[in-house]
XYZ file of C-alpha atoms in Angstrom:
774
model
C -4.159 48.416 -50.625
C -2.310 47.355 -47.495
C 0.636 44.952 -47.483
C -1.792 42.168 -46.528
C -4.040 42.851 -49.546
C -1.033 42.968 -51.867
C 0.369 39.716 -50.519
C -2.937 37.866 -50.973
C -3.426 39.220 -54.499
C 0.104 38.149 -55.412
C -0.614 34.590 -54.271
C -3.976 34.319 -56.029
C -2.607 35.794 -59.265
C -0.723 32.516 -59.698
C -4.033 30.645 -59.852
C -3.992 31.034 -63.613
C -5.986 28.036 -64.678
C -9.705 28.299 -64.038
C -11.906 25.468 -62.928
C -12.098 22.875 -60.203
C -12.133 19.091 -59.852
C -15.916 19.115 -60.244
C -18.656 21.222 -61.806
C -22.386 21.283 -61.168
C -25.445 23.262 -62.136
C -28.923 23.249 -63.611
C -30.340 23.795 -67.082
C -33.817 24.490 -68.399
C -35.399 21.276 -69.571
C -37.242 21.242 -72.882
C -39.103 17.963 -72.407
C -37.474 15.308 -74.638
C -38.922 12.048 -75.908
C -37.277 9.392 -73.715
C -37.826 5.739 -74.675
C -36.360 2.596 -73.066
C -36.637 -0.679 -74.935
C -38.960 -3.071 -73.134
C -40.626 -0.254 -71.181
C -41.660 2.335 -73.743
C -41.891 6.064 -73.264
C -40.715 7.354 -69.897
C -42.644 10.208 -68.310
C -40.717 13.016 -66.672
C -40.799 13.552 -63.763
C -40.502 9.780 -63.401
C -43.787 8.127 -62.402
C -43.702 5.669 -59.454
C -45.408 2.963 -61.539
C -42.552 3.048 -64.078
C -39.817 2.199 -61.552
C -40.557 -1.548 -61.508
C -40.625 -1.942 -65.341
C -37.286 -0.114 -65.577
C -35.714 -2.429 -63.007
C -37.069 -5.501 -64.860
C -35.314 -4.577 -68.128
C -32.114 -3.492 -66.330
C -29.249 -5.581 -65.004
C -27.404 -5.398 -61.740
C -24.621 -2.858 -62.219
C -21.089 -4.273 -61.706
C -17.984 -2.476 -60.482
C -14.351 -2.721 -61.417
C -11.736 -4.221 -59.134
C -8.347 -4.167 -60.791
C -8.665 -6.051 -64.060
C -11.888 -7.733 -62.893
C -15.501 -6.657 -63.259
C -17.568 -7.868 -60.320
C -21.155 -7.765 -59.097
C -21.401 -7.292 -55.338
C -24.475 -5.579 -53.871
C -22.554 -4.781 -50.691
C -20.338 -2.494 -52.809
C -22.693 -1.334 -55.514
C -26.440 -1.796 -55.467
C -27.994 -0.168 -58.495
C -29.413 -1.032 -61.895
C -27.978 -0.193 -65.287
C -29.472 -0.061 -68.773
C -27.175 -0.188 -71.800
C -27.003 2.942 -73.993
C -28.269 1.117 -77.099
C -31.561 0.503 -75.255
C -32.020 4.190 -74.385
C -33.356 6.470 -77.118
C -33.597 10.218 -76.533
C -34.999 12.597 -79.122
C -36.618 15.964 -79.241
C -36.150 19.266 -81.000
C -34.119 20.874 -78.185
C -32.465 17.903 -76.483
C -29.115 18.072 -78.265
C -28.932 21.847 -77.838
C -29.585 21.474 -74.131
C -27.012 18.685 -73.802
C -24.421 20.768 -75.636
C -25.081 23.632 -73.217
C -24.643 21.303 -70.235
C -21.338 20.024 -71.657
C -20.164 23.606 -72.161
C -20.992 24.509 -68.559
C -19.327 21.341 -67.301
C -16.043 21.774 -69.185
C -15.920 25.454 -68.217
C -16.332 24.494 -64.581
C -13.601 21.848 -64.928
C -11.294 24.393 -66.551
C -10.933 22.503 -69.819
C -10.393 24.164 -73.183
C -10.648 22.664 -76.641
C -13.312 20.511 -78.259
C -15.050 18.055 -75.940
C -17.892 15.647 -76.691
C -20.156 13.577 -74.453
C -20.833 9.882 -75.142
C -23.741 8.183 -73.397
C -22.306 5.366 -71.285
C -25.426 4.025 -69.569
C -28.631 4.825 -67.766
C -28.602 4.102 -64.028
C -31.701 3.372 -61.962
C -31.322 3.890 -58.197
C -34.444 2.573 -56.518
C -35.003 2.616 -52.744
C -31.919 1.211 -50.967
C -29.574 1.613 -53.952
C -26.091 3.061 -53.419
C -22.480 2.955 -54.648
C -19.561 3.086 -52.211
C -16.342 5.094 -52.738
C -14.703 4.324 -56.076
C -12.885 5.826 -59.060
C -14.149 5.635 -62.631
C -11.984 3.940 -65.208
C -11.300 5.582 -68.553
C -13.806 3.715 -70.708
C -13.193 5.424 -74.079
C -10.418 7.081 -76.021
C -9.868 10.630 -74.826
C -12.093 10.229 -71.770
C -11.012 12.454 -68.892
C -14.209 13.024 -66.884
C -17.682 11.724 -66.101
C -20.887 13.698 -66.611
C -24.003 12.803 -64.600
C -27.328 14.161 -65.902
C -30.076 13.654 -63.316
C -33.522 13.445 -64.889
C -36.502 14.935 -62.995
C -37.693 12.442 -60.380
C -38.964 12.500 -56.818
C -36.663 10.843 -54.296
C -34.783 11.399 -51.045
C -31.177 10.556 -50.270
C -28.815 9.706 -53.116
C -26.373 12.606 -52.605
C -23.275 12.451 -54.782
C -20.033 12.893 -52.820
C -16.819 13.725 -54.679
C -13.300 13.881 -53.209
C -10.007 15.019 -54.681
C -6.671 16.021 -53.116
C -8.122 16.473 -49.659
C -11.164 18.432 -50.850
C -14.668 17.012 -50.903
C -18.133 18.142 -51.848
C -21.625 16.717 -51.420
C -24.129 17.409 -54.234
C -27.887 16.951 -54.265
C -28.836 16.592 -57.924
C -32.577 16.410 -57.441
C -34.230 19.225 -59.405
C -36.971 20.931 -57.373
C -38.620 22.199 -60.549
C -39.698 19.589 -63.142
C -38.753 22.074 -65.871
C -35.091 21.914 -64.753
C -32.451 19.264 -65.101
C -29.426 18.914 -62.790
C -25.937 17.820 -63.722
C -22.528 17.191 -62.208
C -19.166 16.510 -63.843
C -15.910 15.387 -62.235
C -12.508 14.170 -63.331
C -12.213 10.418 -63.772
C -9.588 9.986 -61.057
C -11.779 11.612 -58.376
C -13.090 9.335 -55.652
C -16.867 9.507 -55.486
C -19.848 7.699 -53.996
C -23.637 7.744 -54.139
C -25.369 7.642 -50.762
C -28.343 5.285 -50.293
C -31.714 6.230 -51.736
C -34.167 6.419 -48.843
C -37.347 6.780 -50.910
C -38.415 7.149 -54.522
C -36.127 6.558 -57.479
C -33.069 8.394 -58.849
C -32.787 8.174 -62.656
C -29.550 9.417 -64.243
C -27.780 9.389 -67.575
C -24.019 8.783 -67.348
C -21.810 10.273 -70.072
C -18.122 9.974 -70.774
C -16.571 13.390 -71.387
C -13.902 12.912 -74.041
C -11.307 15.206 -75.567
C -11.596 15.228 -79.362
C -8.310 14.620 -81.184
C -4.950 13.642 -79.758
C -2.925 15.216 -76.972
C -2.446 14.988 -73.230
C -5.689 14.511 -71.364
C -6.819 17.286 -68.973
C -6.012 16.809 -65.312
C -7.751 18.280 -62.263
C -6.287 21.652 -61.312
C -3.933 21.524 -58.350
C -3.426 24.621 -56.263
C -1.884 23.033 -53.167
C 1.032 25.455 -53.135
C -1.185 28.529 -53.506
C -3.596 27.190 -50.914
C -0.803 26.721 -48.376
C 0.540 30.205 -49.083
C -2.907 31.784 -48.791
C -3.475 29.965 -45.502
C -0.112 31.204 -44.208
C -0.985 34.764 -45.233
C -4.303 34.598 -43.395
C -2.704 33.010 -40.320
C -0.290 35.924 -40.184
C -3.285 38.268 -40.314
C -4.948 36.434 -37.416
C -1.970 37.127 -35.136
C -1.977 40.882 -35.817
C -3.681 43.371 -33.516
C -6.322 45.287 -35.451
C -5.370 48.701 -34.158
C -3.271 50.215 -36.924
C -4.323 51.711 -40.225
C -2.309 49.154 -42.191
C -4.213 46.181 -40.750
C -7.738 45.891 -42.256
C -10.634 44.470 -40.267
C -11.724 42.469 -43.291
C -10.464 41.614 -46.773
C -12.740 41.957 -49.803
C -11.439 40.064 -52.848
C -13.420 41.254 -55.855
C -14.194 38.510 -58.365
C -13.832 38.774 -62.113
C -17.277 37.899 -63.458
C -20.656 39.560 -62.926
C -23.378 37.773 -60.943
C -26.963 38.632 -60.099
C -28.200 38.398 -56.497
C -30.363 35.418 -57.539
C -27.442 33.621 -59.194
C -24.903 34.224 -56.429
C -23.617 30.916 -55.034
C -20.264 29.237 -54.556
C -21.223 26.375 -56.843
C -22.271 28.851 -59.564
C -18.958 30.723 -59.754
C -17.429 30.896 -63.210
C -13.996 29.932 -64.480
C -11.232 31.753 -62.590
C -13.626 32.808 -59.830
C -14.344 29.143 -59.091
C -10.623 28.427 -58.978
C -9.985 31.297 -56.553
C -12.817 30.067 -54.335
C -11.426 26.514 -54.372
C -8.172 27.903 -52.983
C -9.669 30.276 -50.425
C -12.286 27.964 -48.888
C -9.756 25.519 -47.371
C -7.209 28.308 -46.746
C -9.701 30.284 -44.683
C -10.699 27.192 -42.737
C -7.075 26.343 -41.959
C -6.421 29.921 -40.802
C -9.573 30.027 -38.636
C -11.142 32.785 -40.744
C -14.755 33.349 -41.746
C -15.297 33.347 -45.504
C -18.386 34.572 -47.346
C -19.454 35.086 -50.918
C -21.277 38.425 -51.111
C -22.165 41.392 -53.300
C -20.207 44.634 -53.019
C -22.242 47.712 -53.974
C -21.354 51.355 -54.485
C -24.256 53.788 -54.855
C -23.412 57.255 -56.162
C -25.509 60.345 -56.787
C -24.779 63.894 -57.776
C -25.147 66.576 -60.397
C -25.781 65.864 -64.062
C -25.098 68.110 -67.037
C -27.283 68.509 -70.099
C -25.372 67.428 -73.200
C -28.097 66.966 -75.792
C -29.700 69.322 -78.272
C -29.815 72.785 -76.761
C -33.243 73.973 -75.838
C -34.975 70.577 -76.186
C -37.388 69.892 -73.352
C -38.858 66.590 -72.283
C -42.355 66.031 -73.586
C -45.062 65.235 -71.118
C -45.552 61.670 -72.430
C -41.874 60.705 -72.094
C -40.569 58.706 -69.135
C -37.863 60.113 -66.862
C -35.219 57.759 -68.241
C -36.159 58.084 -71.913
C -33.618 60.796 -72.713
C -30.649 59.532 -70.672
C -28.402 60.063 -73.699
C -29.067 63.787 -73.405
C -27.312 63.936 -70.008
C -23.745 63.519 -68.824
C -22.527 62.715 -65.314
C -21.178 65.775 -63.553
C -19.982 65.745 -59.955
C -20.506 62.905 -57.475
C -21.796 64.487 -54.256
C -22.915 61.449 -52.240
C -21.607 57.885 -52.081
C -22.608 54.836 -50.084
C -20.694 51.559 -50.207
C -21.725 48.347 -48.534
C -21.660 44.542 -48.701
C -24.842 42.447 -48.781
C -26.332 39.063 -49.875
C -24.022 36.966 -47.697
C -23.572 33.238 -48.327
C -21.297 30.650 -46.742
C -19.342 27.982 -48.672
C -21.947 25.494 -47.415
C -24.686 27.461 -49.193
C -26.189 28.919 -46.014
C -27.642 32.384 -46.613
C -26.768 34.795 -43.804
C -29.013 37.619 -42.569
C -26.203 40.034 -41.729
C -27.683 42.780 -43.894
C -25.656 45.729 -45.182
C -22.101 46.037 -43.878
C -20.029 49.099 -44.852
C -16.479 48.634 -46.125
C -13.381 50.791 -46.516
C -11.466 51.169 -49.774
C -8.335 49.932 -47.998
C -10.069 46.588 -47.459
C -10.503 45.918 -51.189
C -8.272 43.535 -53.095
C -8.095 44.450 -56.805
C -10.195 47.618 -56.271
C -10.074 48.498 -59.988
C -12.427 45.598 -60.668
C -15.226 47.456 -58.932
C -15.575 49.833 -61.881
C -14.262 47.558 -64.635
C -17.776 46.747 -65.833
C -20.558 49.121 -66.775
C -22.727 50.409 -63.954
C -25.524 48.037 -62.952
C -27.970 50.943 -62.871
C -27.783 54.542 -64.084
C -30.694 56.979 -63.907
C -30.821 60.663 -64.792
C -33.423 63.055 -63.420
C -34.321 66.238 -65.242
C -34.143 69.593 -63.471
C -37.278 70.494 -61.515
C -37.967 73.836 -59.857
C -34.834 75.033 -58.096
C -33.223 71.590 -58.352
C -30.777 70.982 -61.191
C -30.416 67.782 -63.187
C -29.123 64.838 -61.153
C -28.100 61.210 -61.527
C -28.045 57.974 -59.509
C -25.577 55.220 -60.340
C -24.899 51.789 -58.820
C -21.903 49.490 -59.241
C -22.188 45.933 -57.976
C -19.579 43.169 -57.938
C -19.330 39.749 -56.333
C -16.544 39.249 -53.825
C -15.036 36.854 -51.326
C -15.174 38.548 -47.921
C -13.131 37.254 -45.014
C -11.958 38.130 -41.517
C -10.304 36.263 -38.617
C -12.891 34.669 -36.370
C -11.209 36.139 -33.298
C -11.926 39.619 -34.714
C -15.407 38.808 -36.001
C -17.123 41.243 -33.635
C -14.713 44.010 -34.648
C -15.358 43.353 -38.333
C -19.135 43.401 -37.898
C -19.150 46.386 -35.535
C -19.027 48.856 -38.439
C -22.465 47.606 -39.476
C -24.032 48.818 -36.229
C -25.815 47.171 -33.344
C -28.502 45.549 -35.518
C -26.035 43.427 -37.485
C -24.103 42.474 -34.338
C -27.217 41.358 -32.480
C -28.552 39.457 -35.489
C -25.310 37.516 -35.733
C -25.233 36.895 -31.977
C -28.779 35.498 -32.254
C -27.524 33.198 -35.023
C -24.675 31.932 -32.803
C -27.055 31.445 -29.888
C -29.389 29.397 -32.086
C -26.459 27.210 -33.172
C -25.451 26.691 -29.545
C -28.964 25.784 -28.435
C -29.362 23.434 -31.404
C -26.189 21.676 -30.223
C -27.669 21.081 -26.785
C -27.237 24.409 -25.008
C -24.604 23.226 -22.527
C -21.873 25.545 -21.278
C -18.265 24.962 -22.337
C -19.395 23.666 -25.742
C -17.498 25.151 -28.714
C -20.689 26.929 -29.789
C -21.047 28.390 -26.288
C -17.466 29.616 -26.331
C -17.977 31.155 -29.771
C -21.160 32.965 -28.715
C -19.491 34.115 -25.495
C -16.494 35.526 -27.352
C -18.681 37.300 -29.881
C -20.931 38.770 -27.164
C -17.817 40.183 -25.503
C -16.904 41.879 -28.778
C -20.452 43.218 -29.228
C -20.264 44.883 -25.822
C -16.807 46.322 -26.482
C -17.866 47.764 -29.858
C -21.297 48.993 -28.774
C -22.317 52.340 -30.211
C -24.874 54.561 -28.517
C -28.393 53.985 -29.804
C -30.493 56.579 -27.989
C -34.222 56.744 -28.662
C -34.002 59.992 -30.604
C -34.929 63.581 -29.871
C -37.936 62.812 -27.696
C -37.275 60.937 -24.423
C -40.776 59.478 -24.218
C -40.494 57.727 -27.571
C -39.010 54.235 -27.162
C -36.232 53.199 -29.510
C -35.380 49.727 -30.750
C -34.966 47.267 -27.834
C -31.257 46.735 -28.480
C -30.218 46.439 -24.841
C -33.072 44.035 -24.084
C -32.045 41.842 -27.019
C -28.474 41.700 -25.779
C -29.523 40.992 -22.195
C -31.774 38.130 -23.325
C -28.697 36.420 -24.801
C -26.492 37.186 -21.786
C -29.123 35.624 -19.525
C -28.815 32.359 -21.442
C -25.019 32.489 -21.512
C -25.105 33.156 -17.730
C -21.668 34.763 -17.654
C -21.610 37.296 -14.786
C -18.499 39.082 -16.058
C -20.217 39.774 -19.381
C -23.372 41.021 -17.643
C -21.378 43.402 -15.469
C -19.406 44.627 -18.499
C -22.609 45.150 -20.515
C -24.355 47.202 -17.821
C -21.229 49.307 -17.233
C -20.557 49.889 -20.932
C -24.078 50.414 -22.280
C -26.752 51.950 -20.014
C -24.239 53.536 -17.607
C -21.586 54.576 -20.116
C -23.823 55.298 -23.099
C -27.383 56.160 -24.101
C -28.869 52.775 -24.995
C -31.413 52.498 -22.200
C -35.193 52.754 -21.990
C -38.034 51.711 -19.699
C -38.613 48.486 -21.647
C -35.119 47.320 -20.662
C -35.845 47.234 -16.917
C -37.207 43.690 -16.540
C -34.440 41.967 -18.554
C -31.914 44.235 -16.811
C -33.075 43.148 -13.354
C -33.198 39.512 -14.464
C -29.590 39.724 -15.654
C -28.411 41.501 -12.480
C -30.087 38.804 -10.407
C -27.329 36.426 -11.567
C -24.750 38.633 -9.825
C -24.156 38.756 -6.071
C -26.369 41.393 -4.438
C -23.555 43.791 -3.496
C -22.135 44.411 -6.997
C -25.636 44.332 -8.490
C -26.764 46.991 -5.989
C -23.766 49.160 -6.850
C -24.425 48.885 -10.583
C -28.071 49.812 -10.084
C -27.251 52.814 -7.912
C -24.676 54.050 -10.418
C -27.032 53.559 -13.388
C -29.888 55.408 -11.655
C -27.722 58.319 -10.600
C -26.177 58.544 -14.083
C -29.365 58.274 -16.167
C -32.012 59.984 -14.009
C -31.512 63.301 -15.795
C -32.421 61.967 -19.257
C -34.510 58.870 -18.410
C -36.724 59.878 -15.473
C -39.591 57.462 -16.163
C -37.312 54.496 -16.850
C -35.195 55.122 -13.765
C -38.251 55.658 -11.576
C -39.650 52.271 -12.532
C -36.249 50.583 -12.199
C -35.690 51.917 -8.692
C -39.199 50.971 -7.596
C -38.783 47.416 -8.919
C -35.296 47.043 -7.429
C -36.019 48.234 -3.872
C -37.760 45.072 -2.552
C -34.648 42.992 -3.247
C -31.755 45.397 -2.907
C -32.948 47.646 -0.021
C -33.769 45.001 2.554
C -30.844 46.106 4.727
C -31.468 49.822 4.197
C -32.079 52.402 1.494
C -28.883 54.427 2.085
C -27.093 53.101 -1.048
C -29.942 54.515 -3.161
C -30.090 58.010 -1.612
C -27.943 59.597 -4.379
C -30.166 57.917 -6.957
C -33.344 59.221 -5.310
C -31.827 62.706 -5.128
C -30.978 62.505 -8.841
C -34.567 61.510 -9.629
C -35.867 64.415 -7.557
C -33.611 66.863 -9.398
C -34.777 65.501 -12.748
C -38.403 65.850 -11.624
C -37.816 69.432 -10.487
C -35.989 70.458 -13.655
C -38.315 72.204 -16.100
C -35.756 72.408 -18.911
C -34.400 69.486 -20.950
C -30.765 68.838 -20.053
C -29.689 66.736 -23.024
C -29.886 69.230 -25.853
C -31.982 72.054 -27.161
C -33.835 69.771 -29.586
C -35.186 67.418 -26.919
C -38.457 68.160 -25.187
C -39.016 67.814 -21.476
C -40.127 64.340 -20.433
C -43.867 64.086 -19.821
C -44.870 61.181 -17.598
C -47.952 58.994 -17.800
C -50.014 58.272 -14.691
C -48.173 54.972 -14.191
C -44.808 56.686 -14.566
C -45.753 59.394 -12.055
C -46.584 56.639 -9.574
C -43.275 54.874 -10.232
C -41.195 58.024 -9.681
C -43.095 59.176 -6.589
C -43.066 55.763 -4.919
C -39.414 55.140 -5.758
C -38.297 58.446 -4.242
C -40.651 58.237 -1.277
C -39.657 54.670 -0.387
C -35.974 55.641 -0.313
C -36.495 58.759 1.800
C -39.714 60.259 3.151
C -38.374 63.802 3.102
C -37.340 63.520 -0.553
C -40.773 62.080 -1.296
C -42.485 65.141 0.187
C -40.285 67.381 -1.932
C -41.301 65.328 -4.979
C -44.972 66.108 -4.194
C -44.140 69.819 -4.074
C -42.482 69.662 -7.502
C -45.411 67.738 -8.971
C -47.832 70.365 -7.725
C -45.676 73.215 -8.997
C -45.742 71.998 -12.624
C -49.460 72.085 -13.400
C -48.974 72.074 -17.184
C -46.672 69.052 -17.067
C -48.676 67.297 -14.326
C -52.320 68.452 -14.546
C -54.443 67.559 -11.530
C -57.309 65.910 -13.391
C -55.241 63.995 -15.921
C -52.179 63.001 -13.874
C -52.105 63.637 -10.136
C -55.594 62.592 -9.023
C -55.439 59.346 -11.093
C -51.911 58.788 -9.717
C -53.161 58.917 -6.104
C -55.982 56.507 -6.910
C -53.596 54.099 -8.665
C -50.826 54.286 -6.047
C -53.241 53.611 -3.209
C -53.931 50.171 -4.693
C -50.252 49.167 -4.468
C -48.874 47.535 -1.358
C -45.535 49.382 -1.614
C -46.836 52.972 -1.532
C -45.120 55.356 0.964
C -48.041 56.323 3.282
C -46.932 59.777 4.417
C -45.894 60.893 0.938
C -49.074 59.636 -0.715
C -51.219 61.161 2.060
C -49.666 64.537 1.354
C -50.499 64.338 -2.334
C -53.990 63.093 -1.453
C -54.604 66.145 0.742
C -53.440 68.531 -1.962
C -55.680 66.890 -4.537
C -58.668 67.152 -2.193
C -57.943 70.829 -1.568
C -57.867 71.413 -5.319
C -61.198 69.639 -5.798
C -62.842 71.593 -2.961
C -61.768 74.858 -4.552
C -63.215 73.752 -7.899
C -66.490 72.643 -6.339
C -66.870 75.941 -4.507
C -67.111 77.878 -7.766
C -70.675 78.750 -8.874
C -72.124 76.777 -11.757
C -75.101 78.205 -13.617
C -76.474 77.953 -17.134
C -76.148 81.088 -19.274
C -79.152 83.430 -19.037
C -78.756 84.925 -22.537
C -76.774 84.294 -25.730
C -73.623 86.135 -24.702
C -70.664 83.768 -25.132
C -66.992 83.868 -24.247
C -64.851 85.675 -26.858
C -61.346 85.721 -25.339
C -59.292 85.884 -28.516
C -57.214 88.642 -30.078
C -57.981 90.055 -33.527
C -54.902 92.167 -34.193
C -52.181 90.258 -36.045
C -49.424 91.762 -38.153
C -49.361 88.638 -40.327
C -53.044 88.943 -41.233
C -54.523 90.919 -44.044
C -56.779 93.820 -43.221
C -59.985 91.938 -44.033
C -58.950 89.064 -41.711
C -58.852 91.448 -38.754
C -62.234 92.868 -39.745
C -63.713 89.358 -40.006
C -62.313 88.516 -36.571
C -63.892 91.618 -35.025
C -67.221 90.708 -36.629
C -66.987 87.227 -35.068
C -66.243 88.736 -31.660
C -69.256 91.067 -31.911
C -71.454 88.083 -32.755
C -70.136 86.075 -29.777
C -70.773 88.958 -27.331
C -74.240 89.810 -28.671
C -76.814 88.595 -26.089
C -79.598 88.402 -28.699
C -78.073 86.812 -31.817
C -78.058 82.977 -31.939
C -76.668 82.551 -35.459
C -74.544 84.336 -38.045
C -73.948 83.709 -41.748
C -70.515 84.645 -43.067
C -70.099 84.572 -46.885
C -66.486 85.039 -48.039
C -63.597 83.499 -49.955
C -62.129 80.223 -48.729
C -59.043 81.712 -47.057
C -61.190 84.118 -44.998
C -63.588 81.319 -43.995
C -60.651 79.111 -42.979
C -59.171 81.909 -40.849
C -62.357 82.190 -38.773
C -62.620 78.417 -38.531
C -59.148 78.271 -36.982
C -60.103 80.920 -34.400
C -63.163 78.893 -33.362
C -61.104 75.730 -33.058
C -58.204 77.251 -31.150
C -60.361 79.295 -28.750
C -62.872 76.442 -28.286
C -65.779 78.815 -28.838
C -69.340 77.807 -28.065
C -70.466 77.596 -31.706
C -71.206 74.930 -34.269
C -70.069 75.623 -37.850
C -71.591 74.327 -41.067
C -70.742 75.244 -44.651
C -73.564 76.264 -46.970
C -72.461 75.509 -50.530
C -75.272 77.212 -52.410
C -74.113 80.235 -54.339
C -70.684 81.797 -54.549
C -68.808 82.423 -52.375
C -69.723 79.678 -49.906
C -71.194 80.651 -46.557
C -70.139 79.656 -43.032
C -73.078 79.420 -40.658
C -72.210 79.940 -36.973
C -74.776 78.720 -34.373
C -74.177 79.374 -30.670
C -74.242 76.436 -28.223
C -73.868 75.791 -24.489
C -70.747 73.638 -24.973
C -68.716 75.404 -22.246
C -71.470 75.057 -19.707
C -72.003 71.412 -20.626
C -68.278 70.763 -20.250
C -68.350 72.454 -16.854
C -71.289 70.304 -15.759
C -69.457 67.147 -16.816
C -66.297 68.344 -15.038
C -68.321 69.117 -11.871
C -69.609 65.534 -11.900
C -66.083 64.186 -12.295
C -64.802 66.409 -9.501
C -67.528 65.187 -7.124
C -66.813 61.558 -8.011
C -63.043 62.025 -7.553
C -63.575 63.736 -4.183
C -65.612 60.764 -3.005
C -62.939 58.364 -4.181
C -60.123 60.279 -2.529
C -62.048 60.606 0.733
C -62.592 56.862 0.696
C -58.876 56.084 0.489
C -56.809 55.064 3.480
C -53.210 55.737 2.563
C -51.699 56.244 6.026
C -50.731 52.591 6.325
């Protein structure tokens, strides 16, 4: 641990007494028999038609003012029913109530025997409320009040509790009618019930009393520890996060185990609740983010067999059935991360998995103090030995200074950073979306950190495969923030200085640059194009073409180096970014973009581009790329006439040469057989089969051939037919053994040539009909 971790642990170690000034939770409700004198049995959830009868048998609830007991509906407007008129029975009611009392006293940090005495039933119909007040000690040994909210449908009526500068707002309405909600708080806590806006709130009020004599429990007070923790965090905020001894975040591991479903600030147990009650205000005072989250460590590695020697798993046994037979050997892989984020206000964050360093842990020994959450052994299979997978999971308080939020989140990658930026942007827009608002400043500061911590996110080994639109997502936020310095920094840092750039980024990129003055925007564009043309030819071609109408009105000279870079990328027949990347193959639209971009910057460079297109027939086939490109480009108003005319002429010359070749149907059954039969990897009979196929193809008389052989020999001939595109149809005759392949000659090549001749004639007519000379 660093000095900062040690200092914080030392402070929180003095928080010895668990609990807080309030406790809340839910319990499963085994439906009791609830009867009120004068009304009868009460249905749960409370029925609307029973509200009026309850009010009729109730009395207006008073409040205490000094030694007086007064009724004033401007202070307290609710109805009360005396406990002797409320009768609750049922097989499980007392057990459930005892469990609620146990949870309540644990949350309050009280030890010893405590009992609950029913004080009254309160009926809050629409408009009912109770302003700020303190409860009086109504019975011997009373130290706290317990509110049990029965299932009912209502809105409003939140319970607010305040003590020593801390306050909490609780909604005790149970969403599920099979649950019951409760809250307990010390008697000297100020509390209020907000107005009921609809429906009816029905609660049972109990006095929590200490059995026997002795000093009554008091709310825990950690003011000193809170101030010290806040001072520690404030010191952290002022440090520069550049050294090894200054962690980006602190991860305080909690004592108790929690499931992902049960993870919440208001569900923390005993000492964990006390620690949270100290850290929530301390973090706020120190301007730090604080989250409750789950810390996970996933390990895997080799396992050793430790059971009865020679015993093997039986086929009906599951993989995990004999875990006792194995022992953990060596850990070979480990992943550690934080997930399931939640704020003190109960807001669930979508930050995902964030890695952490061991130096960031407070009380790191707690991570392994409990048994592993999951442990699985896998028996040896084939060449793989026995292995294991093990997971440790602990709840933790995770914090970092808000000024270093982007640095803390940067280790999680671009996804987490952009998700959080989207969250900040949503908060800002919900607040009105005006600049200079605190939310705007917060989003602006975080976006600056995202740009500074950006890691390259290239689209992978193949340049034509788009990656995730990270840059576009960032630019969409920068457009709304409208900060030109951030836009300039983002373009310089990311597409120019890194690899996070693809064709889909061009429109948001141009929209963002449009907020800058033309001169710096033009310079950024020229630099980006010159820098990225080698590895992003299609993207840069489109970007330059789209940018020219605005940024080349006074001349194309600033873009000459960019056009030259595009030409060099087009001419290069070898990938330049690594041996595992393939050369970039352009679609028809992308060919048009590149050609028009280069040609509109410089006519001479455009002519050279045509030469390079024609020289790479495999990459840019005439029929599939260049002829369609001429036809498409001619429809655009920004095509360079001389350059496009040159490509048009070359395409016409190609078509004329194709049309000059003779085209005649075959006069006999001789068919093309241009495939080799000698292969060192084949067996002897494969070569013989291949020669037999060739003889059949060249025989002018034979129209069909039956080949009966084993499956591997049949498959070998089938692959030859497919790869060489032979003029035969193949069917499998499955009568008898072995099966038979039947080869029947066709005129497929001639038919393809006829169809191609028709396409060539149609394309020639289209090209001759074009006027591309302006």
